[in-house]
């Protein structure tokens, strides 16, 4: 099982090559307050001085430190192959294959790389530094050193430095595959440990937290850390390990880490003899190694699943990006044909990608025809905008100077044309809505059906332009046809229409009833053969006697008529007689505002209104049926039939091949990145497969 940690190191190397952080690998995250001794603990584990030193915040970028144990034989072979003088060396990810044998140079490189990204104003950065140490004196570990928690900004540090550091810490310890190494100084109160407080936020059960108590030798005289190390103050499930750090004087005097570890062991034997074997740097290294191995073993199944899922996703992504174009002529024709097919399939409802959130394509066109357009027509009132005064005025105007004996048909035709004309605007709006939906289908096909077009933005724009132009050319043709459909209905009012026969019969019966009523009301002295003429004259005279010309003008004044169901209107008193000897202008004579309609006028208006409504419903039914058919023939079907040939004719030209098939600037880069990531994931999958074969897992 010892070989599990090198496997994780291999996986880390694999993902470092593509600069990806999509896999959360098992690692040990070191957390603590500023100057709590975190860096000293790490250097003790390495056995070398590799980290920057100083006052204030020193660690300003995450340092991912991989310790790789190599035996003496492997060390000798590697040294000979690479011309290395020594048995320990280091490598940075950002310096590629450069090998560092001087650990002072490693420390300087860490400082330089920190300032390169974070600057020299004590600011921090979340971009990590990757360092790998090869040595026969280390155990296999992967550790992350983070900036120390601080409360007060100093110098040029931003005011929210505490928040920035905590967010950076949270980013790493929120990884469920990480082990949290909470570092606290022994000369501080364990109950107020910031490191343990932060650890408990993301590991409330403590299943992946190990506490380290540093600076045991700096406690106040007369006190010790026995209760803390025994877990009596703050219990920690994975344990509490105490260590003794090098003092600043030791560091200044270049005291070796190995000498410091020996002094640490002697101190523990003297001060804590019963706990000496369970504390100290060597015990900490062994414990971390053991915990990390068991943690890796527990994480591997989920890690394997995650890698396989990502590999499938990147394979699909790479397929979407497509291969570099070799045969441009064939590729262009293929893309044009596929787009045209997908456009037609979207209209027909047979597209591969079907919307589930809204109506699209042919389904929306159907909705426009039968819901939007149909309901709009049904909402048009056959008598809308037509008042009784309008009807009566049309009847009077159609009779000329002679009073009418019957209701004139000309008045009906005049009024019904006016009402039928109101169906034209909804019909043209129906054409507009269908045109807009066919425009939307272009974007739908680009986004869902033919993602290959995203590789070639110029080809995509050209296709959109061709289809838009085709739709634009068909719009006036379709509008003209719909206009003609309404004009056809207006051109000939077919009063012999079968559905209109009942309405005509109603009008005839009404006229006959009027004739019988007049005959019944005639005086007995009037001969029946003169009834028609006499009745007409009598009716006209009587009608004039009801109000004369002045009353008719008053009735025509707009807005003065009463409700439809109440024909009785108040009248003003008649004007006084003109003075003798003065000329009279009848048009200047004051007139009543309105008058009561006669029974005949009321019947005539009702007949005309019924006829208008009956004929309007017939025409509306025709329009509701013929407009969708016209739109389908002149717009939808024509575009479907001509789209392929239009695209080929406009775009399939030798001179346009290179320009149209020019990839977007970032497409080649994204394809390369996806290919590298897929290769890394496949390699990682092979590494995990090797673990199973060697029975390590």
PDB file of C-alpha atoms in Angstrom, residues 1-8 10 140 292-301 686-697:
ATOM      1  CA  UNK A   1       0.000   0.000   0.000  1.00  0.00           C
ATOM      2  CA  UNK A   2       3.024   2.267   0.343  1.00  0.00           C
ATOM      3  CA  UNK A   3       3.011   2.615  -3.453  1.00  0.00           C
ATOM      4  CA  UNK A   4      -0.366   4.399  -3.422  1.00  0.00           C
ATOM      5  CA  UNK A   5       1.163   7.804  -2.699  1.00  0.00           C
ATOM      6  CA  UNK A   6       3.529   7.694  -5.708  1.00  0.00           C
ATOM      7  CA  UNK A   7       0.471   6.818  -7.780  1.00  0.00           C
ATOM      8  CA  UNK A   8      -1.246   9.997  -6.607  1.00  0.00           C
ATOM      9  CA  UNK A  10       1.802  10.462 -10.909  1.00  0.00           C
ATOM     10  CA  UNK A 140       5.976   9.883   0.280  1.00  0.00           C
ATOM     11  CA  UNK A 292      -2.586   9.681   3.420  1.00  0.00           C
ATOM     12  CA  UNK A 293      -2.266   6.092   2.213  1.00  0.00           C
ATOM     13  CA  UNK A 294      -5.515   5.038   3.878  1.00  0.00           C
ATOM     14  CA  UNK A 295      -7.221   8.179   2.646  1.00  0.00           C
ATOM     15  CA  UNK A 296      -6.052   7.515  -0.914  1.00  0.00           C
ATOM     16  CA  UNK A 297      -7.320   3.963  -0.716  1.00  0.00           C
ATOM     17  CA  UNK A 298     -10.755   5.214   0.377  1.00  0.00           C
ATOM     18  CA  UNK A 299     -10.871   7.910  -2.312  1.00  0.00           C
ATOM     19  CA  UNK A 300      -9.744   5.806  -5.279  1.00  0.00           C
ATOM     20  CA  UNK A 301     -13.148   4.300  -6.257  1.00  0.00           C
ATOM     21  CA  UNK A 686      -4.382   3.713 -16.964  1.00  0.00           C
ATOM     22  CA  UNK A 687      -2.522   4.611 -13.766  1.00  0.00           C
ATOM     23  CA  UNK A 688      -5.517   3.603 -11.658  1.00  0.00           C
ATOM     24  CA  UNK A 689      -5.913   0.422 -13.699  1.00  0.00           C
ATOM     25  CA  UNK A 690      -2.297  -0.470 -12.855  1.00  0.00           C
ATOM     26  CA  UNK A 691      -3.150  -0.205  -9.160  1.00  0.00           C
ATOM     27  CA  UNK A 692      -5.844  -2.839  -9.536  1.00  0.00           C
ATOM     28  CA  UNK A 693      -3.529  -5.113 -11.484  1.00  0.00           C
ATOM     29  CA  UNK A 694      -0.854  -4.909  -8.778  1.00  0.00           C
ATOM     30  CA  UNK A 695      -3.468  -5.534  -6.046  1.00  0.00           C
ATOM     31  CA  UNK A 696      -2.611  -2.272  -4.320  1.00  0.00           C
ATOM     32  CA  UNK A 697      -6.277  -1.388  -4.175  1.00  0.00           C
TER      33      UNK A 697
END
